[in-house]
Structure formats: C-alpha cells, structure tokens
Amino acid sequence: LGWPEVRGVAEVMDMHGVLHGSERMQEIVQAGLNSGKLIEGHARGLSGADLQAYLAAGVTSDHELTSADDALEKLRAGLTIEIRGSHPYLLPDIVAALKTLPHLSSQITVCTDDVPPDMLLEKGGIIALLNLLIEHGLPAVDALRFATLNAALRLQRHDLGLIAAGRRADLVVFDSLEKLVAREVYVGGERLAHAGRLLKPIAPAPGVTPPRDTLPIAPLRADDFVLRVQGIRHGVARLRHIRGARFTQWGEVEVQVRDGKVQLPAGFSLIWVKHRHGRHEATPQIALLEGWGELRGAIATSYSHDSHNLVVLGRDADDMALAANQLIASGGGMALAQQGEILAHVAMPIAGMLSDLPAAELARQFRELRDLSSQVADWEPPYRVFKAIEGTCLACNAGPHLTDLGLTDGGSRQIVDPLIACRETPEPTDHNNNPQGA
C-alpha cells in the first residue's frame, strides 16, 4: 500500500470475516484505511444490517450485483456500484432500474470482472460492456460517464475523467455514439492506436521476471482421484456433497462403498483440489459434486478464483489424472480430457494464471477449449456455464465449496466432515463364494 502505483485494497472477498470481526480481516481493512486509499468490496448477497456493517467496516464499493433491486439497495446505502460485463443477463433489469432514478449518481461505475481472451479481442473489455448498456437503453453519454469521470472519481485520479486543461490527454475517439468503436486512442497526448491497431509496439517492462514453475506437484495417478470412506470397507455411507455450479447448496446422498471406495451414483461427479503455493503441507481434497450433469471426461484448471489451486472436475479417474498432469507439465492453465486423450489445453505458465502467447493465438486456443468443453459438460445458462469452472471453489460465497483444506461452508467458515454416517455390510461374493475382487 506504500507503493504509489497501488490504488488500494482489492476486493475484500472474506465478507463473513469482516462481519464477524476476524482479526486478520480487521488488520487488512485497517491497513487500507490507514493508507487513505480505496477499499474495494465483494458483497454478494449482503443486504440490510449485514450490508450496513460491511460499509461501516470501511469497504466502499461492490461489483457483485445479483439483481436490479440489489444494485439499488447498495447504491442507496452509499456504496459505489461497479456494473460488470461478466453477467450480461442482469443488464436489462439494471438499466431499467437506473432509468427510474431522478439522478444518476457519480457512484455508478463499470468493471470487467473476467473477460475471456477471445471476447476481449473480438468485442473489447469495457467498451463491450458500454455497448451492451447502450443496447439496453442507457443513454450513451451516461454509459461513457460511468467509465470515465465516475471511474476517475472512484480511483481518486483527478488527472483523468474529463477533457480539460490540466488533465491527462488520454482520449478515445468514436465515430458514433450508437455503437462505440474506437477509431483513435491517445495516451498522454500521443496517438498510439488507429482503427484497432497499435501504431507503436509496447515494450515489456525492463527487469521484470515473470513467476514460473508455480505448480510444484508430482505427477498424479488415477488412484489419486478416488473418493474413499475411512473406517468402512464394504457397505453404505451417507455423505454431504456440493449441489450446484455457481451458487451452491448442501446436499446429502447415500452411496455404495466397495473396498473403501465410493461408487459414484448417476448424476454425480467428483471435484478434487490440491494446494499448489507451498504455504502448507497439502493433502489433496475430494468431494462429491451434483448439478453439473454427467461429466464425460475431466476438466482441470489452475485458474480458479480466488486461491487458484489445482482443481479437477470429472467422473473418470484416468481422465482426471491425465488433465491434471497436462497442467503440471505446462505450468498451469486449463485442460479437457476424454477417453484417455487431451481434447484441448491452454497453457498458463506464468503463475499458473497467465499466458505468454500472442493475443490472437491465445484467443484461438481459449475459444477452442470453451467450444470443446460442451463435449465434456452439459451447460445450462445462466449458472451452469463455462465460467463456473473458474468460480467453483470460491469459498467466500454462501454454500458448500471444496478448498485445499477440505469441504467448507461459506456461511459459517467451518470445515465440514462430508461423512454423516456409514454401516458395514457383508462383502459381496461371486457364485463360488469368493469375495469379489479377490
């Protein structure tokens, strides 16, 4: 926070820690307050007294808008709301709600909150969001103000936001306000782009060594992706599990156990998480997952908000190991495996989250991976979508989530034992009275 380039504390996601007086979260927020800089929020699902307590702690913004009513409540509470483009299905209602207000506050801004590289290249980042807002009936001048003047006020950048004497000449020139297309881009008064093309190459920062080799994990075997029940060899177990893709709920299911291994019921898959940052001795965690349909193969990612551990989803242990090992070998990224083959792979060797490929090639690979993902999963918008892969372990949200420490309840912040009860039954035998598998 002492660095001038740092604008503040980014996205205080442990909202429950803030509300319940977590010493760690109090220290983080207080450091932000002491610096006099911004404290960005993540207030999904907070309303009423909880929302007021979150504000009182010092957090002053939120981009986790879940509905038009949610946006208005947070705006009226005094938060800066940051309308995002990653949930486009909410935008028509949010625009309609804003148009009912007598005045559009300077505390309305915009943000991206994850833009896939192919969409970034084809449609843009903030400009794509502004065009959606305009399509849904927001006057273009208001949309532009959200992204320029209001954003500059939020960031405490008094050198930006207006075309005026004494301000930086950072300018974007459009031909029309009906559909925003950047014709010219000026930075500090210098024309750097025309008609979508850079006029001057951007050199990498000198002396910066990107972090690589951040998946120090030994190669995995199919046996590493088997869910086991301790204390029972053959029988029946009742387990807690995760229901849902983005917004999860607790579920319970009775499963058969053979040789200590859970036999996956129809409609269920596995989620597996391994800590990869070297902060503690990590035992891989595994849990049952319902609501993703019948996964036909495996999905692996090291790009997984917000801890970015190695996460694997699937039903087939061989495919799960194959996808995970592909990422271990490439230093991270995302991979799809099916029937013993890698369907698609995007390497992210920088910190397991960034690619060093040219933008066009990265966009092509990512588009291919997303398109092929429908061979592994049955997507059902708006919640069971490809983006859900990135947020399935986001334990700050309500409901159950698998973390590198175990099955976690987002509301209570407690690690929960998935085993509710189990009972041993006689070992199955074949027609010769021999134990099966012997």
XYZ file of C-alpha atoms in Angstrom:
438
model
C 0.000 0.000 0.000
C 3.004 2.256 0.288
C 3.694 1.981 -3.430
C 2.265 4.942 -5.359
C 1.166 2.602 -8.169
C -1.150 0.710 -5.798
C -4.569 2.356 -5.642
C -5.912 0.435 -2.664
C -7.058 -2.887 -1.232
C -8.585 -5.003 -3.983
C -11.869 -6.822 -3.428
C -12.320 -7.687 0.240
C -13.828 -11.088 -0.514
C -13.969 -12.515 3.001
C -17.122 -10.563 3.787
C -18.062 -13.016 6.521
C -14.704 -12.446 8.201
C -15.362 -8.704 8.093
C -18.859 -9.098 9.561
C -17.748 -11.437 12.335
C -14.684 -9.490 13.433
C -11.928 -11.700 12.053
C -8.653 -10.297 13.380
C -6.934 -10.935 10.048
C -9.627 -9.115 8.067
C -9.728 -6.238 10.547
C -5.979 -5.774 10.080
C -6.266 -5.826 6.278
C -9.102 -3.301 6.194
C -7.399 -1.105 8.780
C -4.210 -1.062 6.713
C -6.278 0.190 3.797
C -7.926 2.853 5.931
C -4.562 3.967 7.324
C -3.202 4.348 3.791
C -6.050 6.650 2.797
C -6.567 4.566 -0.322
C -9.540 2.658 -1.686
C -11.032 -0.475 -0.195
C -12.816 -2.440 -2.901
C -15.616 -4.789 -1.926
C -17.214 -8.135 -2.715
C -20.659 -8.055 -1.124
C -22.575 -10.837 -2.850
C -25.852 -11.483 -1.075
C -25.371 -8.841 1.616
C -28.373 -6.681 2.459
C -29.969 -4.924 5.399
C -27.917 -4.831 8.591
C -25.159 -7.030 7.142
C -24.657 -4.629 4.256
C -24.544 -1.670 6.649
C -21.976 -3.457 8.828
C -19.822 -4.154 5.780
C -19.858 -0.456 4.889
C -19.189 0.544 8.482
C -16.038 -1.586 8.439
C -14.644 0.668 5.704
C -15.470 -1.099 2.434
C -16.897 1.338 -0.100
C -17.728 -0.484 -3.343
C -19.260 -3.647 -4.778
C -19.391 -5.304 -8.184
C -21.230 -8.479 -7.080
C -24.636 -7.198 -8.135
C -27.196 -10.007 -8.261
C -30.324 -8.115 -9.364
C -31.693 -4.658 -10.072
C -33.039 -4.422 -6.508
C -29.621 -5.395 -5.163
C -27.964 -2.659 -7.232
C -30.412 -0.015 -5.991
C -30.097 -1.058 -2.346
C -26.315 -0.836 -2.494
C -26.416 2.489 -4.293
C -28.840 3.912 -1.716
C -26.646 2.568 1.086
C -23.772 4.686 -0.205
C -21.664 2.084 -1.970
C -20.068 2.749 -5.305
C -21.585 0.108 -7.568
C -19.478 -1.301 -10.384
C -21.671 -2.762 -13.136
C -19.861 -5.694 -14.706
C -19.978 -7.306 -18.110
C -19.464 -10.885 -16.956
C -23.162 -11.267 -16.026
C -24.899 -9.862 -19.128
C -28.251 -11.449 -18.264
C -28.622 -8.924 -15.410
C -28.003 -5.820 -17.503
C -31.517 -5.215 -18.929
C -33.063 -5.101 -15.442
C -30.243 -2.990 -14.005
C -30.537 -0.434 -16.826
C -34.324 -0.304 -16.404
C -33.898 0.297 -12.657
C -31.327 3.059 -13.180
C -33.680 4.835 -15.585
C -36.263 5.133 -12.792
C -33.884 7.243 -10.692
C -34.254 11.024 -10.757
C -30.479 11.397 -10.942
C -27.637 9.055 -11.911
C -25.100 9.260 -9.120
C -21.377 9.677 -9.625
C -21.107 6.455 -7.593
C -22.096 4.314 -10.580
C -19.124 2.882 -12.466
C -18.325 -0.169 -14.584
C -15.838 -3.029 -14.491
C -14.962 -6.180 -16.427
C -14.578 -8.927 -13.774
C -13.174 -11.561 -16.154
C -13.272 -11.212 -19.927
C -12.195 -14.303 -21.916
C -9.313 -13.550 -24.298
C -11.292 -14.319 -27.468
C -14.123 -11.990 -26.432
C -11.603 -9.342 -25.374
C -10.040 -9.473 -28.824
C -13.329 -9.567 -30.739
C -15.537 -7.204 -28.709
C -13.261 -5.425 -26.254
C -13.356 -5.117 -22.493
C -15.106 -2.092 -21.005
C -16.228 -0.920 -24.450
C -18.161 -4.168 -24.947
C -19.970 -3.591 -21.655
C -20.771 0.009 -22.598
C -22.263 -1.150 -25.885
C -24.470 -3.637 -24.033
C -25.684 -0.907 -21.684
C -26.484 1.309 -24.667
C -28.314 -1.558 -26.409
C -30.470 -1.969 -23.298
C -31.490 1.684 -23.368
C -28.924 3.575 -21.294
C -28.015 6.882 -22.954
C -24.507 6.671 -24.390
C -23.402 9.817 -22.568
C -24.319 8.229 -19.229
C -22.543 4.988 -20.113
C -19.403 6.910 -21.055
C -19.585 8.951 -17.854
C -19.732 5.737 -15.801
C -16.491 4.585 -17.475
C -14.612 7.887 -17.451
C -15.469 10.652 -14.999
C -17.151 8.411 -12.422
C -14.342 5.872 -12.615
C -11.722 8.601 -12.214
C -13.534 9.956 -9.160
C -13.688 6.464 -7.684
C -9.972 5.885 -8.265
C -9.118 9.318 -6.860
C -7.440 10.111 -10.186
C -8.065 13.809 -10.518
C -5.871 13.924 -13.622
C -8.357 11.759 -15.541
C -12.039 11.649 -16.420
C -12.504 14.947 -18.277
C -11.247 16.564 -21.454
C -9.968 19.719 -19.807
C -6.879 21.819 -19.245
C -4.650 20.246 -16.624
C -5.934 16.703 -17.230
C -4.029 13.935 -18.969
C -4.779 13.739 -22.661
C -5.912 10.103 -22.510
C -8.561 10.117 -25.218
C -10.673 7.674 -27.213
C -12.247 8.946 -30.442
C -15.528 7.421 -31.685
C -17.355 7.956 -34.965
C -20.779 7.359 -33.422
C -22.483 7.071 -30.052
C -24.948 4.464 -31.311
C -22.280 1.757 -31.272
C -18.941 2.577 -29.718
C -15.969 1.628 -31.888
C -12.605 3.140 -31.007
C -11.182 4.889 -34.062
C -8.278 6.636 -32.352
C -6.619 6.149 -28.967
C -4.351 8.764 -27.405
C -2.310 8.228 -24.248
C -0.692 11.261 -22.691
C -1.416 13.165 -25.896
C 0.348 10.622 -28.119
C -1.673 8.728 -30.716
C -0.983 5.041 -30.017
C -3.751 3.217 -31.886
C -5.818 3.679 -35.028
C -8.715 1.514 -36.257
C -7.921 -1.243 -33.802
C -4.181 -1.433 -34.486
C -1.241 -0.334 -32.365
C 0.904 2.286 -34.036
C 3.767 1.822 -31.607
C 4.802 -1.503 -30.050
C 4.599 -1.783 -26.284
C 7.898 -2.930 -24.831
C 7.898 -5.241 -21.804
C 8.912 -3.644 -18.536
C 12.676 -3.980 -18.021
C 13.975 -6.070 -15.155
C 10.725 -7.961 -14.586
C 10.953 -11.758 -14.366
C 7.511 -13.381 -14.517
C 6.970 -16.123 -11.900
C 7.048 -19.577 -13.473
C 7.173 -23.155 -12.185
C 4.385 -22.498 -9.692
C 2.855 -25.996 -9.796
C 5.398 -27.975 -7.745
C 3.248 -31.120 -7.793
C 4.488 -34.624 -8.568
C 2.763 -36.484 -11.414
C -0.587 -37.880 -10.356
C -2.158 -41.315 -10.817
C -5.753 -42.344 -11.360
C -5.771 -43.698 -7.810
C -5.307 -40.126 -6.536
C -8.788 -39.288 -7.835
C -10.754 -41.911 -5.931
C -13.120 -40.847 -3.142
C -12.630 -43.072 -0.116
C -14.552 -43.524 3.129
C -12.442 -44.191 6.199
C -13.469 -46.927 8.613
C -15.546 -48.976 6.209
C -14.536 -51.491 3.560
C -17.880 -52.612 2.154
C -21.208 -51.061 2.908
C -23.252 -47.906 2.664
C -22.270 -44.339 3.559
C -24.278 -41.139 3.765
C -22.239 -38.170 2.551
C -22.640 -34.419 2.393
C -21.976 -33.045 -1.061
C -21.987 -29.881 -3.162
C -25.108 -29.142 -5.201
C -24.992 -26.585 -7.979
C -22.450 -24.981 -10.257
C -22.054 -21.290 -9.357
C -24.404 -20.864 -6.413
C -24.166 -23.966 -4.301
C -26.272 -25.699 -1.686
C -25.662 -28.563 0.690
C -26.912 -31.967 -0.334
C -26.876 -35.450 1.167
C -26.686 -38.745 -0.678
C -26.383 -42.425 0.211
C -23.602 -44.181 -1.690
C -22.303 -47.709 -2.004
C -18.770 -48.377 -0.771
C -16.619 -51.173 -2.205
C -13.063 -51.793 -0.999
C -13.314 -48.460 0.818
C -14.042 -46.631 -2.447
C -17.228 -44.674 -3.122
C -19.180 -45.898 -6.126
C -20.301 -42.762 -7.940
C -24.096 -42.515 -8.247
C -25.643 -41.468 -11.548
C -25.735 -37.691 -11.962
C -22.755 -37.147 -9.647
C -19.162 -36.210 -10.386
C -16.058 -35.506 -8.328
C -14.277 -32.278 -7.531
C -10.620 -32.502 -6.465
C -8.404 -29.686 -5.135
C -4.651 -29.581 -4.443
C -2.817 -26.680 -2.821
C -0.008 -25.500 -5.105
C 1.534 -22.445 -3.465
C 3.820 -24.134 -0.927
C 2.264 -22.412 2.071
C 1.480 -25.633 3.913
C 1.768 -29.384 3.584
C -1.240 -30.132 1.456
C -3.305 -33.275 1.280
C -5.483 -33.319 -1.839
C -9.170 -32.839 -1.074
C -12.009 -34.555 -2.914
C -15.799 -34.349 -2.693
C -18.989 -35.301 -4.477
C -20.492 -32.799 -6.882
C -24.090 -32.727 -8.116
C -25.710 -30.381 -10.599
C -23.045 -30.450 -13.295
C -24.775 -33.194 -15.229
C -22.891 -36.300 -16.267
C -19.339 -35.087 -16.847
C -17.941 -37.143 -19.708
C -14.218 -36.908 -19.036
C -12.434 -34.292 -16.951
C -11.847 -30.550 -16.660
C -8.695 -29.261 -14.941
C -7.709 -25.686 -14.138
C -5.150 -23.756 -12.115
C -7.092 -20.567 -12.877
C -9.628 -20.927 -10.070
C -10.808 -17.972 -8.019
C -9.645 -16.958 -5.634
C -6.913 -19.236 -4.350
C -6.002 -20.542 -7.805
C -5.135 -24.029 -6.648
C -5.152 -27.036 -8.967
C -8.805 -28.041 -9.429
C -10.092 -31.065 -11.341
C -13.720 -31.978 -12.116
C -14.814 -35.296 -13.570
C -16.133 -38.832 -13.204
C -13.332 -40.829 -14.799
C -10.212 -41.095 -12.631
C -7.917 -41.797 -15.592
C -9.120 -38.700 -17.436
C -8.846 -36.614 -14.263
C -5.217 -37.667 -13.801
C -4.481 -37.021 -17.483
C -5.912 -33.488 -17.401
C -4.155 -32.655 -14.125
C -0.792 -33.947 -15.348
C -1.127 -31.887 -18.518
C -1.298 -28.748 -16.366
C 1.533 -29.849 -14.094
C 3.716 -30.315 -17.185
C 2.781 -26.943 -18.715
C 3.000 -24.922 -15.510
C -0.737 -24.356 -15.262
C -3.725 -23.374 -17.343
C -6.881 -25.228 -18.337
C -7.301 -28.665 -19.921
C -10.044 -31.030 -21.067
C -9.577 -34.800 -21.190
C -11.871 -37.505 -22.509
C -11.388 -41.225 -23.086
C -7.654 -41.062 -22.490
C -6.959 -38.074 -24.747
C -6.449 -34.351 -24.199
C -9.257 -32.603 -26.075
C -7.956 -29.085 -25.519
C -5.338 -27.302 -23.465
C -4.482 -23.674 -22.804
C -1.118 -23.303 -21.079
C -0.753 -20.542 -18.481
C 2.882 -20.929 -17.405
C 3.163 -17.544 -15.682
C 1.961 -18.051 -12.095
C -0.372 -20.743 -13.420
C -2.770 -17.965 -14.436
C -1.223 -16.030 -17.326
C -0.227 -16.959 -20.850
C 2.789 -15.698 -22.749
C 1.209 -16.397 -26.148
C 0.353 -13.659 -28.650
C -3.198 -12.459 -28.060
C -4.603 -13.902 -31.287
C -3.213 -17.382 -30.630
C -4.352 -17.344 -27.009
C -7.825 -16.292 -28.130
C -7.947 -19.139 -30.664
C -6.878 -21.741 -28.109
C -9.279 -20.477 -25.467
C -12.207 -20.423 -27.893
C -11.417 -23.987 -28.929
C -11.252 -25.128 -25.311
C -14.543 -23.461 -24.440
C -16.258 -24.894 -27.526
C -14.971 -28.415 -26.853
C -15.982 -28.196 -23.199
C -19.554 -28.940 -24.305
C -18.359 -32.445 -25.168
C -17.438 -32.938 -21.508
C -20.207 -30.980 -19.753
C -23.840 -30.134 -20.479
C -24.052 -26.379 -19.970
C -27.313 -24.777 -18.798
C -27.121 -20.944 -18.761
C -27.098 -18.677 -16.915
C -25.492 -20.542 -13.995
C -24.082 -23.821 -15.256
C -21.786 -22.236 -17.789
C -18.114 -22.461 -18.713
C -17.295 -19.539 -16.405
C -18.495 -21.642 -13.465
C -15.273 -23.656 -13.732
C -13.311 -20.622 -12.553
C -15.518 -19.942 -9.531
C -16.482 -23.373 -8.272
C -14.057 -23.118 -5.301
C -14.934 -19.530 -4.374
C -15.416 -20.160 -0.663
C -16.325 -16.582 0.255
C -19.752 -17.185 -1.281
C -22.539 -18.869 0.653
C -22.969 -22.624 0.471
C -20.515 -25.516 0.314
C -17.237 -25.261 -1.586
C -14.202 -27.509 -1.751
C -10.953 -25.804 -0.770
C -7.418 -27.061 -0.225
C -8.350 -27.517 3.459
C -11.498 -29.543 2.872
C -15.221 -29.176 2.343
C -16.016 -25.658 3.563
C -19.258 -23.891 4.455
C -19.211 -20.376 3.036
C -21.614 -19.082 5.672
C -20.045 -20.407 8.868
C -16.448 -20.534 7.523
C -16.151 -24.013 9.030
C -14.548 -27.136 7.583
C -17.282 -29.771 7.411
C -16.797 -33.540 7.558
C -18.531 -34.976 4.472
C -19.255 -38.270 6.250
C -22.596 -38.278 8.067
C -22.922 -41.995 8.788
C -21.866 -45.364 7.431
C -22.581 -49.011 8.028
C -20.634 -52.096 7.110
C -22.355 -54.826 5.105
C -21.141 -58.314 4.209
C -18.540 -58.319 1.471
C -20.119 -59.208 -1.895
C -19.214 -62.659 -3.177
C -19.355 -64.335 -6.565
C -21.257 -67.556 -7.276
C -18.291 -69.594 -5.922
C -18.482 -67.783 -2.583
C -15.237 -65.917 -3.267
C -15.033 -62.270 -2.253
C -15.403 -60.075 -5.335
C -12.122 -58.505 -6.313
C -10.104 -61.182 -4.518
